[in-house]
Tab-separated table of C-alpha atoms and ligand atoms in Angstrom:
chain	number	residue	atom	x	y	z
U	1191	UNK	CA	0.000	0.000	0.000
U	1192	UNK	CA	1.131	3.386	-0.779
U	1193	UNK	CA	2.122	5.639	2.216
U	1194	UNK	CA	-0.678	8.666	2.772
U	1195	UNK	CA	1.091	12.377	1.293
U	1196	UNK	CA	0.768	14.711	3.483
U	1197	UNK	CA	2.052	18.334	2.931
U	1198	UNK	CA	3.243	20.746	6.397
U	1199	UNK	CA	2.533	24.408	4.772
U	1200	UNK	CA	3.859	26.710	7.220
U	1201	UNK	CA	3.718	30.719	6.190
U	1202	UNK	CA	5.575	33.997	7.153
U	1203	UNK	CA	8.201	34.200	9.968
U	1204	UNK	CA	7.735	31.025	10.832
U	1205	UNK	CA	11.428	30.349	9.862
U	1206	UNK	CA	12.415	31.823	12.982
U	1207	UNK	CA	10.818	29.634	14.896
U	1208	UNK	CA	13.179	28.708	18.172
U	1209	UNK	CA	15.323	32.322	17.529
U	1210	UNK	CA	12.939	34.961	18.561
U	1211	UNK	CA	10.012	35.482	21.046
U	1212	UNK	CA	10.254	32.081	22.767
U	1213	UNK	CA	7.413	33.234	25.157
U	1214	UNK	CA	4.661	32.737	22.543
U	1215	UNK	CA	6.199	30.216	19.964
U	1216	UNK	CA	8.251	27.984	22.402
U	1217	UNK	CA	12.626	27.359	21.692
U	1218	UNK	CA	12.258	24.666	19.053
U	1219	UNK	CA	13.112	24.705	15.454
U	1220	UNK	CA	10.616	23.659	12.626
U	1221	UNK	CA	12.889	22.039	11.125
U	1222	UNK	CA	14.056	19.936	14.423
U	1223	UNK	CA	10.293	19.362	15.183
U	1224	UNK	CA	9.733	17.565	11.849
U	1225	UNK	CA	12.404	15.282	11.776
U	1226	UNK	CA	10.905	14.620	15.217
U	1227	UNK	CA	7.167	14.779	13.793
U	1228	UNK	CA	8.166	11.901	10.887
U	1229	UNK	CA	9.549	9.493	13.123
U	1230	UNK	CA	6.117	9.472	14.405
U	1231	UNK	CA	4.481	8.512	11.105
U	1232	UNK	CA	6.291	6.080	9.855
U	1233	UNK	CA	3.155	4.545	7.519
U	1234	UNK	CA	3.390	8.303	6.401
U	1235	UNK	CA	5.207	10.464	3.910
U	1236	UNK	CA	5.210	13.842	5.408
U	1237	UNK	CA	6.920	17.235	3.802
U	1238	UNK	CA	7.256	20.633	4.790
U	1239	UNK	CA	7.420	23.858	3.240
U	1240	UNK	CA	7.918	26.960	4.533
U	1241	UNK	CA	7.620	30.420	2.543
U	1242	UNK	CA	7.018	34.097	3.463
U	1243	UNK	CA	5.659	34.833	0.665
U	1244	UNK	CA	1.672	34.663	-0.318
U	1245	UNK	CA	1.987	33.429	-4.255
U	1246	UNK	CA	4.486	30.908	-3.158
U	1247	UNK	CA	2.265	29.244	-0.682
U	1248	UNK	CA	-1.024	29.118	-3.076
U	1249	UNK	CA	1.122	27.488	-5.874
U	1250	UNK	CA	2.493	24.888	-3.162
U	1251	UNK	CA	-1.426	24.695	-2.198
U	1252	UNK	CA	-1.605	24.099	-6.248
U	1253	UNK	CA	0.750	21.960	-6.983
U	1254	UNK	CA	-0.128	19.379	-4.447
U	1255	UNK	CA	-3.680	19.734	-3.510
U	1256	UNK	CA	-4.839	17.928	-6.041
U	1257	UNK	CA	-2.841	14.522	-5.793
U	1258	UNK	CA	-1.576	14.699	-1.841
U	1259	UNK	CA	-4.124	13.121	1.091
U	1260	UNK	CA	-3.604	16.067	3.059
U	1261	UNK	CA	-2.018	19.249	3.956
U	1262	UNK	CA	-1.794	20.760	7.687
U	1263	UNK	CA	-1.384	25.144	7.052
U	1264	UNK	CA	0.012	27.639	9.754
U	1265	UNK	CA	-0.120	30.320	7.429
U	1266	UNK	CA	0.857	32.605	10.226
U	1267	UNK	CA	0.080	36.379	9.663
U	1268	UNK	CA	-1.883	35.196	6.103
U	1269	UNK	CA	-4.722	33.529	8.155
U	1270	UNK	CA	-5.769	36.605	8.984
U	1271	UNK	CA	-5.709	38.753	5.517
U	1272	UNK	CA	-5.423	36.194	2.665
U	1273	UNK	CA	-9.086	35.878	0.587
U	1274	UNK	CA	-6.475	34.261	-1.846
U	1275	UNK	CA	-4.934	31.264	0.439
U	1276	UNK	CA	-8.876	30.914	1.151
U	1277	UNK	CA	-9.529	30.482	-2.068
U	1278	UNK	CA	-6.974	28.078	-3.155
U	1279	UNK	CA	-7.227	25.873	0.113
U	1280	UNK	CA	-10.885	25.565	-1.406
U	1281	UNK	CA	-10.501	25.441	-4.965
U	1282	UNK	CA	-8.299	22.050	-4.296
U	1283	UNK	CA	-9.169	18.305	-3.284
U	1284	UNK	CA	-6.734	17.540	-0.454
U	1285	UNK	CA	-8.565	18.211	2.689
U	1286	UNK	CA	-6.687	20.612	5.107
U	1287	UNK	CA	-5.981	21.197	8.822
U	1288	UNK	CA	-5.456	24.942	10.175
U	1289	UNK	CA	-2.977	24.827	12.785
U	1290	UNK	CA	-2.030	27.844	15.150
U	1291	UNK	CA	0.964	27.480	17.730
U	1292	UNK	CA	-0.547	29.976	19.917
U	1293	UNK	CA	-4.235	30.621	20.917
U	1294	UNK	CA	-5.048	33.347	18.572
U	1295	UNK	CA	-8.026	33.924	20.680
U	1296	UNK	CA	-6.294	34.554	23.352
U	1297	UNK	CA	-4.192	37.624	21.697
U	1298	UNK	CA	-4.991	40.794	19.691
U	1299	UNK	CA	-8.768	41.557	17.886
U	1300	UNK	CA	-6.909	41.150	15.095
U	1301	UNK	CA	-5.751	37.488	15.247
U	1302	UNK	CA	-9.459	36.084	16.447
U	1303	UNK	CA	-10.785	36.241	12.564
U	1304	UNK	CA	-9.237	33.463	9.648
U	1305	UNK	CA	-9.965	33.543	6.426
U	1306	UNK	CA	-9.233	29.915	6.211
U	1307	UNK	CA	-11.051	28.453	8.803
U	1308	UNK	CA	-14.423	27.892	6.747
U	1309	UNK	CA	-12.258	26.282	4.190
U	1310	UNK	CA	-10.714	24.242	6.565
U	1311	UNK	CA	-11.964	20.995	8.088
U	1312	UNK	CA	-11.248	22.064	11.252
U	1313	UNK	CA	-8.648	24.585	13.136
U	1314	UNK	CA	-5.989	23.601	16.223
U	1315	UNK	CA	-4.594	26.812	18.176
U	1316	UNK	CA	-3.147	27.214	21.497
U	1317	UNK	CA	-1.311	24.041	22.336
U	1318	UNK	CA	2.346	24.901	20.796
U	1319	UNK	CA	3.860	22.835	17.850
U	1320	UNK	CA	1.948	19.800	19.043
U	1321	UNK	CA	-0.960	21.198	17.254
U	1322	UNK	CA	0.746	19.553	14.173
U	1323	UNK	CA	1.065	16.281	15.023
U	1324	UNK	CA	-2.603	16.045	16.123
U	1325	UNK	CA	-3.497	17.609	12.689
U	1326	UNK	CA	-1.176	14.737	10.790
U	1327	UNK	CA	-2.955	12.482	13.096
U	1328	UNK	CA	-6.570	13.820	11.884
U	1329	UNK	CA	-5.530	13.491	8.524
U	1330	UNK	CA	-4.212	10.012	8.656
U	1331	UNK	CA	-7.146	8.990	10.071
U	1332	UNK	CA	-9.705	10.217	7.082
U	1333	UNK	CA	-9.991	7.895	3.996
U	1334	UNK	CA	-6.887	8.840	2.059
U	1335	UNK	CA	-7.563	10.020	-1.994
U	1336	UNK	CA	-6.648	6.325	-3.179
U	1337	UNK	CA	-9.756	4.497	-0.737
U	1338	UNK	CA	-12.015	2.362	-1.838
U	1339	UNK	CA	-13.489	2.074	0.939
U	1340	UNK	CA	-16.826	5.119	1.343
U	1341	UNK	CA	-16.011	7.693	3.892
C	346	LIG	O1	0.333	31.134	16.500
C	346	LIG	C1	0.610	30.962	15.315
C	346	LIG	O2	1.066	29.908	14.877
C	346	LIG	C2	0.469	32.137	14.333
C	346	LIG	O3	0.022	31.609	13.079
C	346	LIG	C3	1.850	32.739	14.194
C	346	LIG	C4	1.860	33.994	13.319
C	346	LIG	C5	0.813	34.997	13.799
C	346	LIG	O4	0.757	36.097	12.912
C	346	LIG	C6	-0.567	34.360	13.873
C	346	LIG	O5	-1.473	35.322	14.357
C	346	LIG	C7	-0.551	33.161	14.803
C	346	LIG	C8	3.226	34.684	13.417
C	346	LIG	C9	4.344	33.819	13.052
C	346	LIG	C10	5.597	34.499	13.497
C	346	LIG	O6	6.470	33.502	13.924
C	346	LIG	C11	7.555	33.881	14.648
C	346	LIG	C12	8.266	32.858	15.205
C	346	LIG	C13	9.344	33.157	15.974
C	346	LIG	C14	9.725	34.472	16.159
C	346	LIG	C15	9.001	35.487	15.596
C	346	LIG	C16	7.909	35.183	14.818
């Protein structure tokens, strides 16, 4: 059996995760967390990308949303602005997890809205880069795009 794709999206300044404001995103690295994350899911193939820049991310949302079983999206400061990420995230097949290190509820007016939520199939904040592997673990639990078996 194949493995399940799944595709880690992660958006602006979230490269410097683990070098600045440890208070809110914790002292890890993405890229240490997903070497971590893929040990975990070993039945699955799991890839990141990381880009600060809005027409990158849709054409990654592009280019795999239409053949991977998955993607998991932190698209950081985009969440709260981007009609366009919206958009793609709903113009593709793969179904997709929002994920938010920290509680965006819990913060500024400004962070309590996301575009992408309503095109999501559901949204983890608050609970630090574990949100991911919980949204990998979603995912892998959904019929993948090459079931035969009805959802
Ligand atoms: O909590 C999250 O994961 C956010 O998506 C992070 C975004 C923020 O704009 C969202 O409201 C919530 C910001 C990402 C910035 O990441 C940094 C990481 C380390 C140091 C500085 C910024």
């Amino acid at each position: 059996m194949t493995k399940r794709q799944i595709l880690i999206i992660n958006g602006p300044n979230l490269n410097l995760l683990g070098r600045r404001q440890p208070e809110i995103y914790g002292n890890k690295g993405f890229e240490d967390y997903f070497g971590q994350l893929s040990g975990l899911f070993a039945e699955a193939s799991l890839s990141y990308f990381q880009s600060n820049h809005e027409g990158d991310l849709i054409d990654k949302i592009h280019e795999v949303g239409f053949t991977y079983d998955g993607i998991v999206i932190n698209a950081g400061a985009y969440t709260h602005t981007s009609v366009a990420l919206a958009d793609a995230l709903s113009a593709v097949t793969a179904p997709a997890v929002e994920v938010h290190i920290s509680n965006i509820h819990a913060r500024e007016a400004f962070r309590h809205h996301s575009y992408l939520s309503p095109v999501c199939k559901g949204m983890i904040c608050g609970l630090g880069l574990q949100g991911y592997e919980l949204a990998v673990r979603f995912l892998m639990g959904l019929p993948g795009k090459d079931s035969t078996k009805p959802a």
